[in-house]
Short mmCIF file of C-alpha atoms and ligand atoms in Angstrom, two decimals:
data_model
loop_
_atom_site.label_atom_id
_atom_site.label_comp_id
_atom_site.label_asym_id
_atom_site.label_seq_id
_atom_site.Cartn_x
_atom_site.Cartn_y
_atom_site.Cartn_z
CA UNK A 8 -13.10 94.47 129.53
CA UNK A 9 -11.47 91.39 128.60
CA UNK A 10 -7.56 92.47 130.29
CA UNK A 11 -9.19 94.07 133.50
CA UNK A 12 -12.09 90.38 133.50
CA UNK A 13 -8.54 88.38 134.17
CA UNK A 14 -7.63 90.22 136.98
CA UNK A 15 -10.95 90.26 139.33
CA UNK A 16 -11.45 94.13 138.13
CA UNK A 17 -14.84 94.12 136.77
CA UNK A 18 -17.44 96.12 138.66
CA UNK A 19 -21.37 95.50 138.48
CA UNK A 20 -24.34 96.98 139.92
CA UNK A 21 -27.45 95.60 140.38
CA UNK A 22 -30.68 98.22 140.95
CA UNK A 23 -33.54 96.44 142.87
CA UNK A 24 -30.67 93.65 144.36
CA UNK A 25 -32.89 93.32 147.60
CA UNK A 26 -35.82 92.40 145.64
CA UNK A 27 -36.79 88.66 144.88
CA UNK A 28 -34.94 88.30 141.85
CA UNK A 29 -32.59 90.87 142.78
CA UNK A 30 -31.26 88.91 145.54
CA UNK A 31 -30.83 85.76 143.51
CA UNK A 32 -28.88 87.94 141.14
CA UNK A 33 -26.69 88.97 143.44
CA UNK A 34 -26.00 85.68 144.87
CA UNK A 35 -25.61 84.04 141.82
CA UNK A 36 -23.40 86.49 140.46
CA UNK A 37 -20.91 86.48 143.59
CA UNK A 38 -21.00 82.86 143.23
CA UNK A 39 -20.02 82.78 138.91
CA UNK A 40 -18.50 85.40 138.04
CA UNK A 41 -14.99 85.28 139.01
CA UNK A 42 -13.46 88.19 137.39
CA UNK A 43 -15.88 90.42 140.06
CA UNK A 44 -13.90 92.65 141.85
CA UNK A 45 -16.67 95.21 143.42
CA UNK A 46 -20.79 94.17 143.63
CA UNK A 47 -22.82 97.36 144.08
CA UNK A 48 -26.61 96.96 145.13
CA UNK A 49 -28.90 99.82 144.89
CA UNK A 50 -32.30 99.29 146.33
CA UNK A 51 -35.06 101.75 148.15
CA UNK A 52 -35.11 99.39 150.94
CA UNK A 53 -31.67 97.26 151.47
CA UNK A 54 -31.90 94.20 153.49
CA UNK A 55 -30.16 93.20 156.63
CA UNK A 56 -29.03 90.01 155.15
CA UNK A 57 -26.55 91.91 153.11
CA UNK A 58 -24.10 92.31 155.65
CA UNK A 59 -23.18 88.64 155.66
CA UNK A 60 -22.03 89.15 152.27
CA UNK A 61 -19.74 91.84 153.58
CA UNK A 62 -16.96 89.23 154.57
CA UNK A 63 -16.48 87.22 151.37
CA UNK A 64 -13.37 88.60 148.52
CA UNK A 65 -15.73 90.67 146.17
CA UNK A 66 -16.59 94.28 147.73
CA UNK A 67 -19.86 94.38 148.37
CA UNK A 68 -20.78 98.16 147.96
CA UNK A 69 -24.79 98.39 149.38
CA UNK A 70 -26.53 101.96 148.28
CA UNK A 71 -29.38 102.99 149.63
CA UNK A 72 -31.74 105.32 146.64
CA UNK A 73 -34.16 105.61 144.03
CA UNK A 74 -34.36 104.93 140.80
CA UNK A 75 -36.42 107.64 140.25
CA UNK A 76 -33.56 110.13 141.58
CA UNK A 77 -31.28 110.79 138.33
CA UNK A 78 -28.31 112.36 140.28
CA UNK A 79 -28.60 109.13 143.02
CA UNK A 80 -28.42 106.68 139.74
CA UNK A 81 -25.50 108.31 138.42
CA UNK A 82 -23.63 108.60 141.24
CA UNK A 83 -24.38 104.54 141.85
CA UNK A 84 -23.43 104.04 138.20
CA UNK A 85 -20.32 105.75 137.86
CA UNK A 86 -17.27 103.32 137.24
CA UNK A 87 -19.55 100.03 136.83
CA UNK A 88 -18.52 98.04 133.61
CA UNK A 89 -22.03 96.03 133.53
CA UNK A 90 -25.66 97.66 135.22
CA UNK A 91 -28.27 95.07 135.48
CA UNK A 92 -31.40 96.82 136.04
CA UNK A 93 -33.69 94.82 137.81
CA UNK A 94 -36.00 97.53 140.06
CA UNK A 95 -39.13 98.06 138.81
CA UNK A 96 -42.48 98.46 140.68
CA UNK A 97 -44.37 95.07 140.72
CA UNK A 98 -48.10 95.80 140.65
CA UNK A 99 -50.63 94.55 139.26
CA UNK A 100 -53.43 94.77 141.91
CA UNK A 101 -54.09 98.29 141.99
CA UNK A 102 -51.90 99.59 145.11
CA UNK A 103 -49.66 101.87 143.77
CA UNK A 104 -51.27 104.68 141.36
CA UNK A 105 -50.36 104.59 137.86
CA UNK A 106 -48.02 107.72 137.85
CA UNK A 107 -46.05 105.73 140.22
CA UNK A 108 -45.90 102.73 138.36
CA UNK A 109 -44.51 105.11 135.16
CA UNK A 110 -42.44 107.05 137.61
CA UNK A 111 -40.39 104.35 138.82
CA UNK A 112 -40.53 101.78 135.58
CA UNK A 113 -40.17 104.33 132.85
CA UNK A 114 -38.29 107.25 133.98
CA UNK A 115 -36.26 105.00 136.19
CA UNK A 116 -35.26 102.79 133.32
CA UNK A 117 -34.57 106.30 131.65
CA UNK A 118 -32.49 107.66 134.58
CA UNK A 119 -30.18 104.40 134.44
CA UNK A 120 -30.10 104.41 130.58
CA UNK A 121 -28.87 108.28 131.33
CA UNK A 122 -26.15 107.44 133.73
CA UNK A 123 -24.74 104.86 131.72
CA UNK A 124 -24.22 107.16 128.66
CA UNK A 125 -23.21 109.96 131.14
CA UNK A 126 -20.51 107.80 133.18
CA UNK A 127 -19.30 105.63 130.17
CA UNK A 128 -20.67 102.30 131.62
CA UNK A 129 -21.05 100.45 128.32
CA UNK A 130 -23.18 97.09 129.23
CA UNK A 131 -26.84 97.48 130.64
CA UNK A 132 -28.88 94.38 131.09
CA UNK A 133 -32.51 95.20 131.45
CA UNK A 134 -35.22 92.97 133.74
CA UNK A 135 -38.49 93.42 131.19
CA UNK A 136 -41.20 90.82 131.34
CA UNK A 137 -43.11 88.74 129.20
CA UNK A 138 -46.12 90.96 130.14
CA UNK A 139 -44.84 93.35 127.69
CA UNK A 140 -46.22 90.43 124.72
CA UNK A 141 -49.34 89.65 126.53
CA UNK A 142 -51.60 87.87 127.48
CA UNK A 143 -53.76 90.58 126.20
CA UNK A 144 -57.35 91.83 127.22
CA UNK A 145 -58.88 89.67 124.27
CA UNK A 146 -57.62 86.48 126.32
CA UNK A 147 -55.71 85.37 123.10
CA UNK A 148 -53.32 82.16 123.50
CA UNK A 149 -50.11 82.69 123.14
CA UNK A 150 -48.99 78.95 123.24
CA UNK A 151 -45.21 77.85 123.23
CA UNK A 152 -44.67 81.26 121.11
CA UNK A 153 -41.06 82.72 120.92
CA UNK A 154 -39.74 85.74 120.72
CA UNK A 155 -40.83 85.99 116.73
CA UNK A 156 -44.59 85.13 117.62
CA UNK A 157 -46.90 87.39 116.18
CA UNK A 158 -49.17 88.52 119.04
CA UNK A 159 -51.41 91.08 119.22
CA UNK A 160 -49.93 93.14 122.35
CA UNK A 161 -52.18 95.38 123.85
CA UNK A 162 -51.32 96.94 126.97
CA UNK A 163 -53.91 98.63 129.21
CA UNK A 164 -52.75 97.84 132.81
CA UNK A 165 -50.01 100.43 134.14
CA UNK A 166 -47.92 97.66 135.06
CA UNK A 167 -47.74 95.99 131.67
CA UNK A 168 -47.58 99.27 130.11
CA UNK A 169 -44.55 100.51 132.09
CA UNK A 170 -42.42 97.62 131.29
CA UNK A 171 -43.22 97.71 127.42
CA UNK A 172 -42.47 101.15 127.36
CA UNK A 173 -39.06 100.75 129.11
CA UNK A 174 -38.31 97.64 127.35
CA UNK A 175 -38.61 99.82 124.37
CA UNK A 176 -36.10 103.13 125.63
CA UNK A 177 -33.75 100.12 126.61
CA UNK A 178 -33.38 98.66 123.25
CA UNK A 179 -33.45 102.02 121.37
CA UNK A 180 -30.44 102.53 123.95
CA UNK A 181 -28.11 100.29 122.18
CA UNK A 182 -25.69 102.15 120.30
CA UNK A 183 -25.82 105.35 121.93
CA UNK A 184 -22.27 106.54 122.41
CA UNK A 185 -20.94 106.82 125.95
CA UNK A 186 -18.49 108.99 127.74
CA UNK A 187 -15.33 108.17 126.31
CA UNK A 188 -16.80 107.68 122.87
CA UNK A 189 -18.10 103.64 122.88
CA UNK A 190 -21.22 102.30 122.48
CA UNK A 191 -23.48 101.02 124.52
CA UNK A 192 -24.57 97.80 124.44
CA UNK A 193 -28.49 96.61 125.88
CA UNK A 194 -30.65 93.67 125.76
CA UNK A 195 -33.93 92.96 127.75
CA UNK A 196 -34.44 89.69 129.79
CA UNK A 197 -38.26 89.09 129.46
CA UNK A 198 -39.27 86.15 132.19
CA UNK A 199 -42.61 84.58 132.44
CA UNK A 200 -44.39 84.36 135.77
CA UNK A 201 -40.88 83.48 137.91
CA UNK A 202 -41.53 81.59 141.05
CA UNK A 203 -38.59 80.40 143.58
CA UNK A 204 -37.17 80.60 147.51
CA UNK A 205 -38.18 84.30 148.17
CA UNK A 206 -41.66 84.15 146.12
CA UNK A 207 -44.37 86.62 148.23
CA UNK A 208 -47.78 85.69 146.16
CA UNK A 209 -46.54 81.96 146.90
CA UNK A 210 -46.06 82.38 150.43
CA UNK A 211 -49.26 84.27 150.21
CA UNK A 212 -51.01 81.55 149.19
CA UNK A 213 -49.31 79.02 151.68
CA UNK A 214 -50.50 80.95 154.76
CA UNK A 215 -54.08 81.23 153.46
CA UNK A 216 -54.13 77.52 152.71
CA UNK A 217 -53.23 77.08 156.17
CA UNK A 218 -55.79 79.56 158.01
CA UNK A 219 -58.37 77.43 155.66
CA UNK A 220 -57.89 74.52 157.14
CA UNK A 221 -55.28 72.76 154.91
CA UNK A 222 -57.10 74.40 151.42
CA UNK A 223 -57.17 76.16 148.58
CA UNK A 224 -59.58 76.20 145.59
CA UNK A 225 -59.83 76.35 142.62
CA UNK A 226 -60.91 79.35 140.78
CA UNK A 227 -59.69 78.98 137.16
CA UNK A 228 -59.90 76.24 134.70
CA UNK A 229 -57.10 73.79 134.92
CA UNK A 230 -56.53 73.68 130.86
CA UNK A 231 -55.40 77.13 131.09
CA UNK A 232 -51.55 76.57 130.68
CA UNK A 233 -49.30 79.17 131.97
CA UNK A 234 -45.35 78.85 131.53
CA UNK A 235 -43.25 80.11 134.87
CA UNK A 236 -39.90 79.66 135.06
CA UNK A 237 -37.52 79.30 138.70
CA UNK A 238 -35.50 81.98 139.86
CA UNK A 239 -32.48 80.66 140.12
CA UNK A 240 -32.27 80.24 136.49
CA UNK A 241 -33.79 83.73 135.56
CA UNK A 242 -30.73 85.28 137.39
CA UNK A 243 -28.32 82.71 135.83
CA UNK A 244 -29.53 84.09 132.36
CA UNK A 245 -29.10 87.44 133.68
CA UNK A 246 -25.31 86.47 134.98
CA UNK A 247 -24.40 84.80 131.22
CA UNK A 248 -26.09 87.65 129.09
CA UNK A 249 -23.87 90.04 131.48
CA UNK A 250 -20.87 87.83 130.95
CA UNK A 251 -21.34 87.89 127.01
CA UNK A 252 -22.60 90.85 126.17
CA UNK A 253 -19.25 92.56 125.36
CA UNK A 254 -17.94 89.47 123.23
CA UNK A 255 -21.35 89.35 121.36
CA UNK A 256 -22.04 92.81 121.24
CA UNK A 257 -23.17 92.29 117.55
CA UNK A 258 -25.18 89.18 117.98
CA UNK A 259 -26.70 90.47 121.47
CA UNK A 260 -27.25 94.34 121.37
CA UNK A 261 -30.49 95.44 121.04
CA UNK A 262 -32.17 91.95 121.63
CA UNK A 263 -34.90 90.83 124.07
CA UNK A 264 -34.91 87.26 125.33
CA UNK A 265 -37.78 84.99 126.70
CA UNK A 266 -36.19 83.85 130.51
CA UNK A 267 -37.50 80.51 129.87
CA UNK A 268 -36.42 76.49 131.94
CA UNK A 269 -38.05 73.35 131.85
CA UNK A 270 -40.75 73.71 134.12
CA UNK A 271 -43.45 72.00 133.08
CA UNK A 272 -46.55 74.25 131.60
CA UNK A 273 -49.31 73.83 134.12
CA UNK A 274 -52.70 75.99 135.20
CA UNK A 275 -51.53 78.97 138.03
CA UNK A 276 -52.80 76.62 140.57
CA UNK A 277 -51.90 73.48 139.14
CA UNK A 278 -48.64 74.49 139.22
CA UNK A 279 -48.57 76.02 142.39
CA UNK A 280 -49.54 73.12 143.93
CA UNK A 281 -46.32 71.32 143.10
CA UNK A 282 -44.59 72.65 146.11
CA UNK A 283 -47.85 73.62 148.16
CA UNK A 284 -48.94 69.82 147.49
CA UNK A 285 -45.98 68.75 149.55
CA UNK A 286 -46.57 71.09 152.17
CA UNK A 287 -49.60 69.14 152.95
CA UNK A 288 -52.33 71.46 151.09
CA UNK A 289 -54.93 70.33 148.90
CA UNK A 290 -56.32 72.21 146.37
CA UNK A 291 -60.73 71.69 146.01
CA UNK A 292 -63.20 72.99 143.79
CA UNK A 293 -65.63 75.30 145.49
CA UNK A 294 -68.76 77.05 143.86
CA UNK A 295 -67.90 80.38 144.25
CA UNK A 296 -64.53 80.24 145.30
CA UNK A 297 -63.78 84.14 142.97
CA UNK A 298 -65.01 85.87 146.72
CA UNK A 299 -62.26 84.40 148.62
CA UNK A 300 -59.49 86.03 146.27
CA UNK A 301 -61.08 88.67 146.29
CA UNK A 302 -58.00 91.16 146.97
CA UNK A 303 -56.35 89.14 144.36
CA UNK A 304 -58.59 89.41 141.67
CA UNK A 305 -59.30 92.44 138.79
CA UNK A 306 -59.91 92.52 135.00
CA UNK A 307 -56.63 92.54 134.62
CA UNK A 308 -55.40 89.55 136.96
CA UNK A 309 -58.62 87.76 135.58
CA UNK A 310 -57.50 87.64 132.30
CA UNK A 311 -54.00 86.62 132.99
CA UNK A 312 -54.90 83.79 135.37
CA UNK A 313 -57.53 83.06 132.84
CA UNK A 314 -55.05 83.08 129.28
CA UNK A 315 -52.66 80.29 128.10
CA UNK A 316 -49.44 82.32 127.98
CA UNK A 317 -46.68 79.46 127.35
CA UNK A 318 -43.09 80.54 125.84
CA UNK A 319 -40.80 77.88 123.94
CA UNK A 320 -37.78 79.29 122.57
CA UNK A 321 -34.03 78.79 122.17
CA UNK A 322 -32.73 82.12 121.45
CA UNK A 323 -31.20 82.23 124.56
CA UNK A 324 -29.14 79.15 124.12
CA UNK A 325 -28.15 79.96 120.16
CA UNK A 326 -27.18 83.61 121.22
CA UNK A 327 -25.13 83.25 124.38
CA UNK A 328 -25.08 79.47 125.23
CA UNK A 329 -28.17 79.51 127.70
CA UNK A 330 -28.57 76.18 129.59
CA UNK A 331 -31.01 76.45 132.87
CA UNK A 332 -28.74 75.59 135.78
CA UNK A 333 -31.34 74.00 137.92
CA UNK A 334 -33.22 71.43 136.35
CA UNK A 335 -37.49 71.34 136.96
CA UNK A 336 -36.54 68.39 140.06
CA UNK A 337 -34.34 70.78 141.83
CA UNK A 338 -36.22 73.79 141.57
CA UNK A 339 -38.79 71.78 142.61
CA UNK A 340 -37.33 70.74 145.88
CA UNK A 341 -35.53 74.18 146.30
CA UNK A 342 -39.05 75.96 146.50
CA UNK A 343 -40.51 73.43 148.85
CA UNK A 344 -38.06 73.28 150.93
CA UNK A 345 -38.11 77.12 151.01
CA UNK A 346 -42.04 76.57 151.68
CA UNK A 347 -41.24 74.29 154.20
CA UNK A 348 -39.45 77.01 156.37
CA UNK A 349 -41.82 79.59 156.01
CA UNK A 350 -43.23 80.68 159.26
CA UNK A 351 -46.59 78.59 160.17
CA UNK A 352 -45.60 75.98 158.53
CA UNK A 353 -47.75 72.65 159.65
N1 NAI B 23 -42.06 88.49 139.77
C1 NAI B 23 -42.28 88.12 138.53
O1 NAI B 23 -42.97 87.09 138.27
C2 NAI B 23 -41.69 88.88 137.40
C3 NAI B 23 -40.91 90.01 137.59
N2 NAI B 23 -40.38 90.67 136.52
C4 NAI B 23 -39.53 91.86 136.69
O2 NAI B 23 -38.42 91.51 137.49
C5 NAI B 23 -37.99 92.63 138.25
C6 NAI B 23 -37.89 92.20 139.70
O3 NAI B 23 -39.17 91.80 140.14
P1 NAI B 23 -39.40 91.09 141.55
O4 NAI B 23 -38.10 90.67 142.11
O5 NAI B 23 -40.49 90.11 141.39
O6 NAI B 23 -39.97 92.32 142.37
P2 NAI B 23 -39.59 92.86 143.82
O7 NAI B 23 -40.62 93.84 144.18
O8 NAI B 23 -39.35 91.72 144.75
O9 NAI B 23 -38.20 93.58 143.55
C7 NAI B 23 -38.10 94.84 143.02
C8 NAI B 23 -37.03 95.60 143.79
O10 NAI B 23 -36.95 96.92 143.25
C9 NAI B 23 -36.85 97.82 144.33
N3 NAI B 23 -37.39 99.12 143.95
C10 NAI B 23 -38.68 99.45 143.73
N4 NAI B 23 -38.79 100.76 143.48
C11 NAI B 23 -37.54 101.26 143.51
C12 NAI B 23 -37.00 102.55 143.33
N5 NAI B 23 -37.79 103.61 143.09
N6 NAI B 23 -35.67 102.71 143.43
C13 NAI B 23 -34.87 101.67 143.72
N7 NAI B 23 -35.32 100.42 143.91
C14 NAI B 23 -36.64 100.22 143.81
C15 NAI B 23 -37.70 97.22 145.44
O11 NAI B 23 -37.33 97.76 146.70
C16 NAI B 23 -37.38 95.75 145.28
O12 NAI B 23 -36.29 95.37 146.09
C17 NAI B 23 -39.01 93.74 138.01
O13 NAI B 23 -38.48 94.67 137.11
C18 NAI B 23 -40.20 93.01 137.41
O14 NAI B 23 -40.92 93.85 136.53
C19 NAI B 23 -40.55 90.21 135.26
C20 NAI B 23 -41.29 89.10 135.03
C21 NAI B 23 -41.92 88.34 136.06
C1 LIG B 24 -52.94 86.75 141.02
C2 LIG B 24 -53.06 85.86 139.82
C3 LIG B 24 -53.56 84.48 140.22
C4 LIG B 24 -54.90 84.41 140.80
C5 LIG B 24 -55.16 82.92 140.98
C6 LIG B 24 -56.39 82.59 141.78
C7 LIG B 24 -56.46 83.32 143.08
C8 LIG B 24 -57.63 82.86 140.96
O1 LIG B 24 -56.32 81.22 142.04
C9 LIG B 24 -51.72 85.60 139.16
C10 LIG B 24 -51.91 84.71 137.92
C11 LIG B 24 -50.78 85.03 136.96
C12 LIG B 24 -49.92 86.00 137.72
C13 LIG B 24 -49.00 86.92 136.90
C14 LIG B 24 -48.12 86.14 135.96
O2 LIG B 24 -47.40 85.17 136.68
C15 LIG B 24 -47.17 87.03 135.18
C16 LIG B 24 -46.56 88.16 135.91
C17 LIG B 24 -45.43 88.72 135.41
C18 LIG B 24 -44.86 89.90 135.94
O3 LIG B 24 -44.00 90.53 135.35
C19 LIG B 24 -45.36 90.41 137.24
C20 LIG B 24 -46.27 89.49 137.97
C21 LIG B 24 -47.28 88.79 137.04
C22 LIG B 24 -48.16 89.88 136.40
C23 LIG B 24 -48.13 87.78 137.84
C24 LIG B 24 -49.04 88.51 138.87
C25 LIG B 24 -50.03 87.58 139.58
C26 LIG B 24 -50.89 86.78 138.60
C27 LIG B 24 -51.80 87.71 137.83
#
C-alpha cells in the first residue's frame, strides 16, 4: 500500500456512508487522507447531499445496495484497499424484528468479511459498539473500565446481540488469507453512546422540548454517569485506525478499541442538556414523567438509561497515536450550533 498511498491510489469504501456516522466518515476521510484516490459509499438509502461531493479531486463512487446482498457487497468491494464497515441496523426500541436486526448486523458483517477474502481487499475496519460489553440486564457499573475490564456481558436485546456477534466474526477474520495469498487484517471500533451534527434521538428530543413548552424532564437519576463521545472524533479514529492498520498490522489486527474523547461523563439528560440548555430548554423534574417517553422507553432502554456505563482508556492512543481532534468546547458548540439550525428552532 505504501508505493500506490504516495501517489493518491488508495481506494476505500465505506458501507452505511449516508448514515450519521457514516457521513462524518466520509467527510472526514475526504478531508485527511490524502493518498485517496477513489471514495466508494454503499448505503440502502444514499443521500442527495452526495452529489456536492461529486466535484472535489477524489472520485466519489455512490452505490446504491444491501449489505445483506452477498453478490451486491462483493461487487462494491472489489479493488478497495481499506472497507470500513459502518452499516448496521440501529434499534433498540423494538421496530425492526429481531431476524432483521441479525440479518443485516450479522450476516451483513459476514457478507463484507466474505468479499474482502474473495476480492483480496486486505484492511477491514469494523463499526462495533460498546453495547457489545454492557451495560447488562443486572444494571452492573461499568465505571471508567477499558477494554481489559472484566464485565459480566450479557446480551439479551437483538441489537446488542447482533453487534457482539459480528464484533466477534470480525476479529476471528484477521488472518484469513485473501485472494492473492495475504492476510487480512481487522479491528473493531467500539464507541459509546456518540452524539454530534446529524444526531436523530437528539433532535428528537429538541422538537419535543419545544411542543412542551420550552421542557423536558427528568426521568432518570442524575448520578447515573454515562460516557458519549462526539462524532467527529469517532470517525477521526476510524480515519487513523484505517491509515495504520497496514503499518501496525501486528500491533492492530485482531483488536477492538473503546471510541472514547473528553466529553465529560454526565447522566443521558444531563448531558444532553449541554447543547439543548443553549437552545433555550430547561430540563424539570416531573412525578411521573416515564408516560411521556413512553415510545422511548423498554426493559432494555430502561436499564441502559438507568446504568453507569463510563469508558477510560488509552489503547487507542498507545496503538495508533489516537488524539480526539475536537476538543469537549468545540464539539460542544458544533452540536449546538447544529441544534440551532434544526427546523423549529425558537
Ligand atoms: N449511534 C450510536 O450511538 C452508536 C452507533 N454505533 C454503530 O455505528 C454504526 C452507525 O450507526 P449510526 O450512524 O448511528 O446509524 P444510522 O442508522 O444513522 O446509520 C446506519 C447506516 O447503515 C445503513 N444501512 C442499514 N441497513 C443497511 C443495509 N441492509 N445495507 C446497506 N446499508 C444499510 C443505513 O441506511 C444508514 O445509512 C452502526 O453500526 C452502529 O451499530 C455504535 C455505537 C454507538
Ligand atoms: C432512549 C434512551 C434514553 C431515554 C432517556 C429518557 C427519555 C428516560 O430521558 C437512551 C439512553 C442511552 C441510549 C443508548 C446509549 O447511548 C448507547 C447506544 C449505543 C449504540 O450502539 C446504539 C444506541 C444506544 C443503544 C443508545 C440508544 C438510546 C438510549 C437507550
Amino acid at each position: 500500500m505504501a508505493d500506490s498511498a504516495e501517489t493518491q491510489e488508495l481506494v476505500y469504501l465505506v458501507t452505511g456512508g449516508c448514515g450519521f456516522l457514516g457521513e462524518h466518515v466520509v467527510r472526514m476521510l475526504l478531508q485527511r487522507e490524502p493518498r485517496l484516490r477513489e471514495l466508494r459509499i454503499f448505503d440502502l438509502h444514499l443521500g442527495p447531499w452526495l452529489e456536492e461531493l461529486k466535484t472535489g479531486p477524489v472520485q466519489v463512487t455512490a452505490i446504491q445496495g444491501d449489505v445483506t446482498q452477498a453478490h451486491e457487497v462483493a461487487a462494491a468491494v472489489a479493488g478497495a484497499h481499506v472497507v470500513i464497515h459502518t452499516a448496521g441496523l440501529v434499534d433498540v426500541f423494538g421496530k425492526t424484528s429481531p431476524e432483521t436486526i441479525h440479518e443485516v448486523n450479522v450476516q451483513g458483517t459476514q457478507n463484507v468479511i466474505e468479499a474482502c477474502v474473495q476480492t483480496g481487499t486486505r484492511f477491514l475496519i469494523y463499526t462495533s459498539s460498546m453495547e457489545v460489553v454492557g451495560p447488562n440486564t443486572k444494571g452492573q457499573p461499568f465505571y471508567r473500565g477499558n477494554e481489559n475490564t472484566p464485565y459480566e456481558a450479557v446480551h439479551r436485546h437483538p441489537y446488542p446481540c447482533s453487534k457482539a456477534l459480528a464484533e466477534q466474526l470480525v476479529l476471528e477474520a484477521n488472518g484469513r488469507e485473501v485472494l492473492g495469498g495475504l492476510p487480512l487484517v481487522t479491528c473493531a471500533l467500539r464507541p459509546t453512546g456518540i452524539y454530534g451534527e446529524g444526531h436523530q434521538i437528539m433532535r428528537d428530543f429538541y422538537h419535543q422540548g419545544l411542543r412542551l413548552g420550552g421542557r423536558l424532564f427528568r426521568a432518570i437519576p442524575a448520578s447515573v454517569e454515562h460516557g458519549r463521545v462526539y462524532v467527529g472524533n469517532v470517525a477521526w479514529m476510524h480515519v487513523l485506525v484505517a491509515r495504520e492498520l497496514e503499518h501496525r498490522a501486528a500491533l492492530m489486527g485482531g483488536q477492538v478499541y473503546f471510541c472514547y474523547d473528553n466529553s465529560p461523563y454526565k447522566s443521558y439528560e444531563d448531558f444532553n442538556m449541554e447543547f439543548l440548555g443553549p437552545c433555550g430548554l430547561l430540563l424539570q423534574w416531573l412525578l411521573r414523567p416515564l408516560m411521556l417517553y413512553a415510545p422511548l422507553l423498554n426493559p432494555y432502554t430502561l436499564a441502559v438509561a438507568n446504568t453507569t456505563f463510563t469508558v477510560s482508556t488509552d489503547k487507542a492512543r498507545r496503538h495508533f497515536g489516537y488524539e480526539p481532534l475536537f476538543s469537549w468546547e468545540e464539539s460542544r458548540t458544533r452540536t449546538i450550533r447544529w441544534v440551532q439550525t434544526v427546523e423549529g428552532s425558537a
